[in-house]
Coordinates of C-alpha atoms and ligand atoms in Angstrom, one line a residue:
M236 CA 86.5 115.1 55.9
M237 CA 87.0 117.2 59.1
S238 CA 87.6 120.8 58.2
H239 CA 90.4 122.6 60.0
E240 CA 88.6 125.3 62.1
T241 CA 90.0 128.7 62.3
R242 CA 91.6 129.8 65.5
K243 CA 89.9 133.1 65.5
V244 CA 87.2 133.5 68.2
K245 CA 83.8 134.0 66.5
K246 CA 81.4 136.7 67.7
V247 CA 79.8 135.8 71.1
G248 CA 76.2 135.1 70.6
K249 CA 76.5 132.9 67.5
F250 CA 77.2 129.8 69.6
R251 CA 75.2 128.1 72.3
K252 CA 76.7 129.0 75.7
I253 CA 77.8 126.0 77.8
K254 CA 78.1 126.8 81.5
I255 CA 81.1 125.4 83.3
F256 CA 80.3 124.2 86.8
D257 CA 83.5 123.6 88.6
T258 CA 83.5 121.0 91.4
T259 CA 87.2 120.9 92.1
L260 CA 86.6 122.0 95.7
R261 CA 83.9 119.4 96.3
D262 CA 84.2 116.3 94.1
G263 CA 87.8 117.1 93.4
E264 CA 88.7 117.4 97.0
Q265 CA 87.1 113.9 97.5
S266 CA 90.0 112.5 95.4
P267 CA 92.0 110.0 97.4
G268 CA 95.0 111.8 98.8
A269 CA 93.8 115.4 97.9
T270 CA 93.3 117.5 101.0
L271 CA 93.3 121.3 100.9
T272 CA 93.8 123.7 103.7
H273 CA 91.2 126.4 104.3
R274 CA 93.6 129.0 102.8
E275 CA 94.3 126.9 99.7
K276 CA 90.6 126.5 99.1
I277 CA 90.1 130.2 99.1
L278 CA 93.0 130.8 96.8
I279 CA 91.7 128.1 94.4
A280 CA 88.2 129.7 94.5
K281 CA 89.8 133.1 93.6
Q282 CA 91.7 131.4 90.7
L283 CA 88.5 129.8 89.5
E284 CA 86.9 133.2 89.4
K285 CA 89.8 134.4 87.2
L286 CA 89.3 131.4 85.0
N287 CA 85.8 132.6 84.6
V288 CA 83.9 129.5 85.5
D289 CA 80.2 130.0 85.8
I290 CA 79.6 128.1 89.0
I291 CA 81.9 127.1 91.8
E292 CA 80.7 124.1 93.9
A293 CA 82.6 125.2 97.0
G294 CA 82.0 122.2 99.2
F295 CA 79.6 120.0 101.1
P296 CA 78.8 122.1 104.1
I297 CA 77.3 119.4 106.3
A298 CA 80.3 117.2 105.8
S299 CA 82.5 119.0 108.4
E300 CA 83.0 122.3 110.2
D301 CA 86.0 122.9 107.9
D302 CA 84.0 122.4 104.8
F303 CA 81.2 124.7 106.1
K304 CA 83.7 127.5 106.9
A305 CA 85.4 127.2 103.5
V306 CA 82.1 127.4 101.6
R307 CA 81.0 130.3 103.7
E308 CA 84.2 132.3 103.1
I309 CA 84.2 131.5 99.4
A310 CA 80.6 132.7 99.2
A311 CA 81.6 136.0 100.8
T312 CA 84.7 136.3 98.7
V313 CA 84.0 135.6 95.1
R314 CA 81.5 137.9 93.3
K315 CA 81.3 136.8 89.7
P316 CA 80.5 133.1 89.7
I317 CA 77.5 131.4 91.3
V318 CA 78.6 129.7 94.6
A319 CA 76.9 126.3 95.2
G320 CA 76.8 124.2 98.3
L321 CA 76.0 120.5 98.1
A322 CA 73.3 118.9 100.3
R323 CA 71.8 115.4 100.5
A324 CA 68.0 115.4 100.2
L325 CA 67.7 115.9 104.0
E326 CA 66.4 118.9 105.9
K327 CA 69.6 119.3 108.0
D328 CA 71.8 119.3 104.9
V329 CA 69.7 121.8 103.0
N330 CA 69.6 124.1 106.0
R331 CA 73.4 123.9 106.4
A332 CA 74.1 124.4 102.7
W333 CA 71.9 127.6 102.8
E334 CA 73.7 128.8 105.9
A335 CA 77.0 128.4 104.1
V336 CA 76.1 130.0 100.7
Q337 CA 73.6 132.7 101.8
E338 CA 76.2 135.5 101.7
A339 CA 77.1 134.8 98.1
K340 CA 76.1 137.3 95.5
K341 CA 74.7 134.4 93.5
P342 CA 74.0 131.5 95.8
R343 CA 72.9 128.0 94.7
I344 CA 71.8 125.0 96.6
H345 CA 72.6 121.7 94.9
T346 CA 70.6 118.8 96.4
F347 CA 70.8 115.2 95.4
M348 CA 69.2 111.8 96.0
S349 CA 70.0 108.4 94.4
S350 CA 67.6 107.2 91.8
S351 CA 68.9 103.8 90.8
D352 CA 67.3 100.7 92.3
I353 CA 70.7 99.3 93.3
H354 CA 71.4 102.4 95.5
L355 CA 67.8 102.7 96.9
R356 CA 67.6 99.0 97.7
E357 CA 71.1 98.2 98.9
Q358 CA 72.3 101.5 100.4
F359 CA 69.4 103.6 101.4
K360 CA 66.9 100.8 101.9
I361 CA 64.0 103.0 100.7
S362 CA 61.4 102.6 98.0
R363 CA 61.3 104.7 94.8
E364 CA 58.3 106.5 96.1
E365 CA 60.2 107.5 99.3
A366 CA 63.2 108.7 97.2
L367 CA 60.8 110.8 95.1
R368 CA 59.1 112.2 98.2
M369 CA 62.5 113.1 99.8
S370 CA 63.7 114.8 96.6
V371 CA 60.6 116.9 96.3
E372 CA 60.8 117.9 99.9
A373 CA 64.5 118.9 99.6
V374 CA 63.9 120.9 96.4
K375 CA 60.9 122.6 98.1
L376 CA 63.0 123.6 101.2
A377 CA 65.9 124.7 99.1
K378 CA 63.6 126.8 96.9
S379 CA 62.2 128.5 100.1
Y380 CA 65.7 129.9 100.6
C381 CA 67.0 130.4 97.2
D382 CA 65.8 130.9 93.6
D383 CA 68.7 128.9 92.1
V384 CA 68.3 125.2 93.0
E385 CA 70.0 122.3 91.3
F386 CA 68.8 118.7 91.7
S387 CA 70.8 115.6 90.9
P388 CA 69.3 112.1 90.6
M389 CA 72.5 110.2 91.7
D390 CA 73.5 107.1 89.6
A391 CA 71.2 108.4 86.8
T392 CA 72.8 106.2 84.2
R393 CA 71.9 103.0 86.0
T394 CA 68.3 104.2 86.8
E395 CA 65.3 102.8 85.0
P396 CA 64.6 105.6 82.5
K397 CA 60.9 106.0 83.3
F398 CA 61.6 106.6 86.9
L399 CA 64.5 109.0 86.0
F400 CA 62.1 111.0 83.9
Q401 CA 59.6 111.1 86.7
M402 CA 62.1 112.3 89.3
V403 CA 63.5 115.0 87.0
E404 CA 60.0 116.2 86.2
A405 CA 59.0 116.3 89.8
A406 CA 62.2 118.3 90.7
I407 CA 61.5 120.8 88.0
D408 CA 57.8 121.1 89.0
T409 CA 59.0 121.9 92.6
G410 CA 61.3 124.6 91.4
A411 CA 64.6 123.1 90.4
T412 CA 66.2 125.4 87.9
T413 CA 69.0 123.0 86.9
V414 CA 68.7 119.2 86.6
N415 CA 72.0 117.5 86.7
I416 CA 72.4 114.0 85.2
P417 CA 75.3 112.2 86.9
D418 CA 77.1 109.2 85.6
T419 CA 78.1 108.6 89.2
V420 CA 80.1 105.4 88.6
G421 CA 81.5 106.2 85.2
Y422 CA 79.5 103.4 83.5
A423 CA 78.0 105.1 80.5
Q424 CA 79.3 104.9 76.9
P425 CA 79.3 108.1 74.9
S426 CA 76.5 107.3 72.4
E427 CA 74.4 105.8 75.1
F428 CA 74.8 108.9 77.4
G429 CA 73.9 111.2 74.5
Q430 CA 70.8 109.1 73.9
L431 CA 69.8 109.4 77.6
I432 CA 70.0 113.2 77.4
A433 CA 68.0 113.2 74.2
A434 CA 65.4 110.9 75.9
I435 CA 65.2 113.3 78.9
K436 CA 64.5 116.2 76.5
K437 CA 61.8 114.1 74.8
N438 CA 60.1 112.5 77.8
V439 CA 60.2 115.2 80.5
P440 CA 57.4 117.5 79.6
N441 CA 58.7 120.5 81.7
I442 CA 62.3 120.1 80.7
E443 CA 62.4 123.5 78.9
N444 CA 62.0 125.1 82.4
A445 CA 65.4 123.9 83.5
V446 CA 69.0 123.8 82.4
I447 CA 70.3 120.3 81.7
S448 CA 73.6 119.6 83.3
V449 CA 75.9 116.6 83.2
H450 CA 78.3 115.2 85.7
C451 CA 80.5 112.4 84.4
H452 CA 83.0 110.2 86.3
N453 CA 86.0 108.8 84.6
D454 CA 86.1 105.1 85.7
L455 CA 86.3 103.9 82.1
G456 CA 88.2 107.0 80.9
L457 CA 85.1 108.4 79.2
A458 CA 84.1 111.3 81.4
V459 CA 85.1 114.0 78.8
A460 CA 83.7 112.1 75.8
N461 CA 80.4 111.5 77.6
S462 CA 80.1 115.1 78.7
L463 CA 80.7 116.3 75.1
E464 CA 78.2 113.8 73.7
A465 CA 75.7 115.2 76.1
V466 CA 76.5 118.8 75.0
K467 CA 75.7 117.7 71.4
E468 CA 72.4 116.4 72.6
G469 CA 71.4 119.6 74.4
A470 CA 73.1 119.7 77.8
S471 CA 74.1 123.2 78.5
Q472 CA 76.0 122.8 81.8
V473 CA 79.0 120.6 82.3
E474 CA 80.3 119.7 85.7
C475 CA 84.0 119.2 85.8
T476 CA 87.2 119.6 87.8
V477 CA 90.7 121.1 87.2
N478 CA 93.1 118.3 86.2
G479 CA 90.1 115.9 86.2
L480 CA 90.4 115.4 90.0
G481 CA 87.5 113.6 91.7
E482 CA 86.3 110.5 93.4
R483 CA 88.2 107.3 92.2
A484 CA 89.4 107.9 88.6
G485 CA 88.1 111.5 88.8
N486 CA 85.6 113.7 87.0
A487 CA 85.6 115.2 83.5
S488 CA 88.6 117.5 83.2
L489 CA 87.7 121.1 82.9
E490 CA 90.7 121.9 80.6
E491 CA 89.8 119.2 78.2
I492 CA 86.2 120.2 78.0
A493 CA 87.0 123.9 77.6
M494 CA 89.7 123.2 74.9
S495 CA 87.5 120.8 73.0
L496 CA 84.7 123.3 72.9
Y497 CA 87.1 126.0 71.9
T498 CA 89.0 124.1 69.3
R499 CA 85.9 122.5 67.8
K500 CA 83.5 125.3 68.3
Q501 CA 81.9 124.9 64.8
F502 CA 81.4 121.2 65.3
F503 CA 79.6 121.6 68.7
N504 CA 78.1 125.0 67.8
A505 CA 78.8 125.8 71.4
E506 CA 81.3 127.7 73.5
T507 CA 82.2 128.5 77.1
S508 CA 83.2 131.7 78.8
I509 CA 86.4 130.2 80.2
D510 CA 89.4 132.5 80.1
L511 CA 91.7 130.1 78.4
K512 CA 95.0 131.7 79.5
E513 CA 94.0 130.9 83.1
I514 CA 93.9 127.2 82.4
Y515 CA 97.5 126.4 83.0
P516 CA 97.9 128.6 86.1
S517 CA 94.8 126.9 87.5
S518 CA 96.1 123.4 86.8
Q519 CA 99.4 124.2 88.4
M520 CA 97.9 125.7 91.5
V521 CA 95.5 122.7 92.0
S522 CA 98.3 120.2 91.4
N523 CA 100.6 122.0 93.8
F524 CA 98.1 122.5 96.6
T525 CA 96.6 119.0 96.4
G526 CA 100.0 117.3 96.0
I527 CA 98.6 115.4 93.0
A528 CA 101.0 115.7 90.1
V529 CA 99.6 116.1 86.6
Q530 CA 100.4 113.1 84.4
R531 CA 103.1 114.1 81.9
N532 CA 101.1 113.1 78.9
K533 CA 97.8 114.5 80.2
A534 CA 95.8 116.3 77.4
V535 CA 96.1 120.1 77.4
V536 CA 98.0 120.6 80.7
G537 CA 100.5 117.7 80.8
E538 CA 104.2 118.6 80.6
N539 CA 104.4 116.8 77.2
A540 CA 101.1 118.2 75.8
F541 CA 103.0 120.6 73.5
A542 CA 106.4 118.8 73.2
H543 CA 107.3 117.6 69.8
E544 CA 109.9 115.0 69.6
A545 CA 109.7 113.4 66.2
G546 CA 111.9 115.0 63.5
I547 CA 109.1 115.0 60.9
H548 CA 106.8 116.8 63.3
Q549 CA 109.5 119.4 64.1
H550 CA 110.1 119.9 60.4
G551 CA 106.4 120.6 59.8
L552 CA 106.1 122.9 62.8
I553 CA 108.9 125.1 61.5
A554 CA 107.1 125.4 58.2
N555 CA 103.7 126.2 59.8
S556 CA 102.8 125.5 63.4
Q557 CA 99.3 124.4 62.4
T558 CA 100.7 121.3 60.7
Y559 CA 101.0 119.5 64.0
E560 CA 99.5 121.9 66.6
I561 CA 95.7 122.3 67.1
M562 CA 96.3 124.4 70.1
N563 CA 99.4 126.2 71.4
P564 CA 100.8 126.6 74.9
E565 CA 100.3 130.4 75.0
M566 CA 96.5 129.9 74.5
I567 CA 96.3 128.2 77.9
G568 CA 98.7 130.5 79.6
K569 CA 101.6 128.2 79.5
K570 CA 104.8 130.2 79.1
S571 CA 107.9 128.8 77.6
K572 CA 110.1 127.3 80.3
L573 CA 110.8 129.9 83.0
V574 CA 114.3 131.2 83.5
L575 CA 114.4 132.3 87.0
G576 CA 117.8 131.7 88.5
K577 CA 120.8 133.1 90.2
H578 CA 120.5 136.5 88.6
S579 CA 116.7 137.0 88.9
G580 CA 115.6 139.7 91.1
K581 CA 112.5 140.2 93.3
H582 CA 110.4 141.9 90.5
A583 CA 110.9 139.1 88.0
T584 CA 110.1 136.6 90.7
R585 CA 107.0 138.4 91.8
Q586 CA 105.7 138.6 88.2
V587 CA 106.4 134.9 87.5
L588 CA 104.7 133.9 90.7
E589 CA 101.7 136.1 90.2
E590 CA 101.2 134.5 86.8
M591 CA 101.2 131.2 88.6
G592 CA 98.5 132.4 90.9
F593 CA 100.6 133.2 94.0
R594 CA 100.1 136.4 96.0
L595 CA 103.1 137.0 98.3
D596 CA 103.8 139.7 100.8
E597 CA 107.2 141.4 100.7
K598 CA 108.8 139.1 103.3
Q599 CA 107.6 136.0 101.6
L600 CA 108.9 137.3 98.2
Q601 CA 112.3 137.9 99.7
Q602 CA 112.4 134.4 101.1
V603 CA 111.3 132.8 97.8
T604 CA 113.9 134.9 95.8
A605 CA 116.7 133.8 98.2
K606 CA 115.7 130.1 98.0
I607 CA 115.6 130.2 94.2
K608 CA 119.1 131.6 94.2
Q609 CA 120.3 129.0 96.6
L610 CA 118.8 126.2 94.4
A611 CA 120.2 127.8 91.3
D612 CA 123.7 127.5 92.9
K613 CA 123.2 123.8 93.4
Q614 CA 121.1 122.7 90.4
K615 CA 121.8 123.6 86.8
T616 CA 118.2 124.7 85.9
V617 CA 115.5 125.9 88.2
L618 CA 112.3 124.6 86.7
E619 CA 108.8 126.0 87.0
E620 CA 107.9 123.1 89.3
D621 CA 110.7 124.0 91.6
I622 CA 109.5 127.6 91.8
V623 CA 105.9 126.5 92.5
A624 CA 107.2 124.2 95.2
I625 CA 109.4 126.8 96.9
A626 CA 106.6 129.4 96.8
S627 CA 104.0 127.1 98.3
D628 CA 106.5 126.1 101.0
V629 CA 107.1 129.7 102.0
T630 CA 103.5 130.8 101.8
Q631 CA 102.5 127.9 104.1
Q632 CA 105.0 128.8 106.8
L633 CA 103.4 129.5 110.1
R634 CA 103.7 133.0 111.7
S635 CA 106.6 133.0 114.0
E636 CA 104.5 133.3 117.2
E637 CA 102.8 130.0 116.2
Q638 CA 106.2 128.3 115.8
R639 CA 106.5 126.8 119.3
I640 CA 108.9 124.2 118.1
V641 CA 112.0 125.1 116.0
L642 CA 114.6 122.7 114.7
D643 CA 118.1 123.8 115.8
E644 CA 120.2 120.8 114.8
L645 CA 119.8 117.4 113.3
K646 CA 122.3 114.5 113.0
I647 CA 121.5 111.2 111.3
E648 CA 123.6 108.1 111.2
T649 CA 122.6 105.4 108.8
G650 CA 124.2 102.7 106.7
N651 CA 123.9 99.0 105.7
K652 CA 125.4 97.7 108.9
I653 CA 124.0 100.0 111.6
K654 CA 120.5 100.8 112.9
P655 CA 119.6 104.2 111.7
T656 CA 119.6 106.7 114.5
A657 CA 118.6 110.4 114.7
K658 CA 119.7 113.0 117.2
V659 CA 117.7 116.3 117.2
R660 CA 118.1 119.5 119.1
L661 CA 114.9 121.4 119.2
I662 CA 114.0 124.8 120.7
I663 CA 110.6 124.3 122.3
D664 CA 108.9 127.4 123.7
G665 CA 112.3 129.1 123.7
K666 CA 114.2 126.3 125.6
P667 CA 116.6 123.8 124.0
V668 CA 115.6 120.1 124.2
E669 CA 117.7 117.2 122.9
A670 CA 116.3 113.8 121.9
T671 CA 117.4 110.6 120.1
G672 CA 115.5 107.9 118.3
S673 CA 116.1 105.0 116.1
G674 CA 114.0 103.3 113.4
V675 CA 113.9 101.1 110.3
G676 CA 115.3 104.0 108.2
P677 CA 116.5 107.5 108.7
V678 CA 113.1 109.1 108.3
D679 CA 111.6 106.7 110.8
A680 CA 114.5 107.4 113.3
L681 CA 113.9 111.1 112.9
S682 CA 110.2 110.8 113.5
N683 CA 110.8 108.7 116.6
A684 CA 113.4 111.2 118.0
I685 CA 110.9 114.1 117.6
G686 CA 108.1 111.9 118.9
N687 CA 110.1 111.4 122.1
V688 CA 109.8 115.1 123.1
V689 CA 106.2 116.0 122.1
P690 CA 103.1 114.9 124.0
A691 CA 102.2 111.3 123.2
K692 CA 98.7 112.3 122.0
I693 CA 100.2 114.3 119.1
S694 CA 101.4 111.8 116.4
L695 CA 102.3 111.5 112.8
K696 CA 99.5 109.8 110.9
E697 CA 100.6 110.0 107.2
Y698 CA 103.8 110.6 105.3
H699 CA 104.1 111.2 101.6
L700 CA 107.3 111.9 99.7
K701 CA 107.5 113.1 96.1
A702 CA 110.4 114.2 94.0
I703 CA 109.4 117.4 92.3
T704 CA 111.9 117.4 89.4
G705 CA 113.7 114.4 88.0
G706 CA 117.3 113.5 88.9
T707 CA 119.2 112.9 92.1
D708 CA 119.4 116.6 92.8
A709 CA 115.6 116.9 92.7
L710 CA 113.7 118.9 95.3
A711 CA 112.0 116.6 97.8
D712 CA 108.4 117.5 98.7
V713 CA 107.2 115.9 101.9
V714 CA 103.5 116.1 102.9
V715 CA 102.5 114.8 106.4
K716 CA 99.3 114.6 108.5
V717 CA 99.7 115.1 112.2
S718 CA 97.0 114.2 114.6
N719 CA 96.4 116.6 117.5
G720 CA 94.9 113.7 119.6
C721 CA 91.4 115.2 119.5
G722 CA 90.4 113.8 116.1
V723 CA 91.8 116.7 114.0
L724 CA 94.4 116.1 111.4
H725 CA 96.8 118.9 110.4
D726 CA 98.4 118.9 107.0
A727 CA 101.9 120.2 106.5
E728 CA 104.3 120.3 103.6
A729 CA 108.0 121.1 103.3
I730 CA 110.3 121.3 100.3
N731 CA 114.1 120.8 100.5
E732 CA 116.9 119.5 98.3
D733 CA 117.5 117.0 101.2
V734 CA 114.8 114.4 101.9
I735 CA 115.7 114.2 105.6
M736 CA 115.5 118.0 106.0
A737 CA 112.2 118.2 104.1
S738 CA 110.8 115.4 106.4
A739 CA 112.1 117.2 109.6
N740 CA 110.6 120.5 108.5
A741 CA 107.3 119.0 107.5
F742 CA 107.0 117.1 110.8
I743 CA 107.8 120.2 112.8
K744 CA 105.4 122.3 110.8
G745 CA 102.7 119.8 111.4
L746 CA 103.4 119.7 115.1
N747 CA 103.3 123.5 115.3
K748 CA 99.9 123.4 113.6
A749 CA 98.7 120.8 116.0
L750 CA 100.0 122.7 119.0
A751 CA 98.8 126.1 117.7
K752 CA 95.8 126.2 120.0
K753 CA 97.3 124.4 123.0
K754 CA 98.7 126.8 125.6
K755 CA 100.4 124.3 127.9
R756 CA 104.2 124.7 128.0
L757 CA 106.0 121.7 126.5
A758 CA 109.6 122.2 127.6
K759 CA 110.5 121.2 131.1
Ligands
KIV25 O1 78.9 111.6 91.2 C1 77.8 112.1 91.7 O2 76.7 111.5 91.4 C2 77.9 113.3 92.5 C3 76.6 113.9 92.9 C4 76.6 114.4 94.2 C5 76.2 114.9 91.9 O3 78.9 113.8 92.8
ZN26 ZN1 80.5 113.0 91.4

C-alpha cells in the first residue's frame, strides 16, 4: 500500500538533489504559436530566477540576432542560476553561444549532435564516425571557453545503445560535465527509458564524472513519467518547461516534475530547490506572454486542478482537506480568486500584480487600476485572467514618441445583407488621415482600411483572437504579427471588451512597432 507522505519538508541533505534545467526560453519558445518579445524573455528569466531553477537555457544564440541579444542580456541580468546557450556541434555555433553567455556569473555551453542512424543517414548525411568526431570537436571548443559544458546526443532513445554509450563516453572524456539524454521525438516508454539510464550508468565507464540529465518530449503524453523514471534510475538533472511548452506536444512540465518530487519525496528519495509558491505566478506569466492558455484540467496549474465538484469530495474536504487533496493551491502560490474591482485602489492592484510577476511604473499602475474599474462597471466579476490581460496590455504599450499612428475614430458597418465596411480616422505623425475599406468581415474591412494609408511594404501577417474569460462579455485578446517589409515580424497584442477595438489597437500597435525605426513622414 502506498503510504501517505507527510507534507512537512524534511531536512535538506537527506534527499538526492535533482537539478531543474528550465528550457522555456529555448525549447518552449519553439512551441508553435509561442513567440516572446525581448522584454518578455527578460521578465520570464527573472521570474525563473525567483522560481529558483538551477539552470536557465536562455536561447539558441546562433538562431537569430534577437535570440543572441536575449541570451546575452539574460546572462548579464540573472545571477543565481546557471545560464546556458544552445549550440549545434559546429564551430560557429559554439563561438556564438559563448559570446552570448560569457557575461553570466555561471555560464554553460550546451552543444548537441544527433546520434540515431535515422538522423545521421537521412538528415545530416554523415557517418557515425563523423558525428562522433564533430561532437568531440564541439565539446573541446566549448571547454576551451567554459568549464561547464553540456552535451546532448539528439534522438538518444532511437540510437543503437552501443553507439550512444560510445558518444557519451567520448563527450565526458573531452570535458563534458553534464550529459543529457534526450527523448527528442517522445518515443520512449517509462520503464524502457529508465532502463536506458541504468544501462548508461552501467556501460559508460567514466559516467561518474558527469551529471546525467534527461530531456523528454511529450508526443505520447509521457514526458513527465519518463523523466521521473529516469530520476529513479539515477538521472540528477531534469530538463523541462513551464506549462510543458515545447516543440510539437511540448516538453516535460516543470510544475508537474517539481510537485511530483515534492509530494512523493520519500518515494523518489529526491528533491528539487524549486520555490513552490512561484510555480503558479510563473505559469501565469508564461501563458500570458506566449498567448498559449493553460488547459483547464492541466495538472498542478490548470484552473480546475484544485476545484472539487462532487458532493462526496466536498464533504470529505470539510472534514479534513487531506481526504481529497494531495497538494493545495497555496503551496504553488495560487491565491483564492482575486477580488479586485470597482473599489480597489492602486496599492491593492500593485500588490496583486507583483504577486503575478508584473513590475509596473506609477503611470502604468494608474492605467491598470482605471481599466480594472472600467471593466468592473461592465462585468460582474473581474477575474485573475482579466487582470493579467489588462496589465500585459498596458506594459506592452509603446512610449508615446514611438506612437506615430494613433486611432482617432472608427466606424464599422456590418450585417447579413451588406458588405462589411470600415471607416477609420487616424492621426499619423500629428496629421489626421481618413480611410475606408471593405472585406469579408468587419475585422478584414478594418485591416483593409488601415492598410490603405500605410506603406504597402508594411503588412499584417498573422491574426489570432482569444476570449480571455468565458461569456459574451469576455475580454477579447488579439495578437498580431506585422511585417516591416524587410523580413522582420513585429508582435503586438491588445485587449478590449470589444473584438473590433482589440483588433484595431493591436494592428496599430504592430504598425507603430514596424515603423519605430523608419523616419520618413507618412502623412501627406
Ligand atoms: O529535443 C531535443 O533533442 C533537444 C536537444 C537540442 C537537446 O531539444
Ligand atoms: Zn527538445
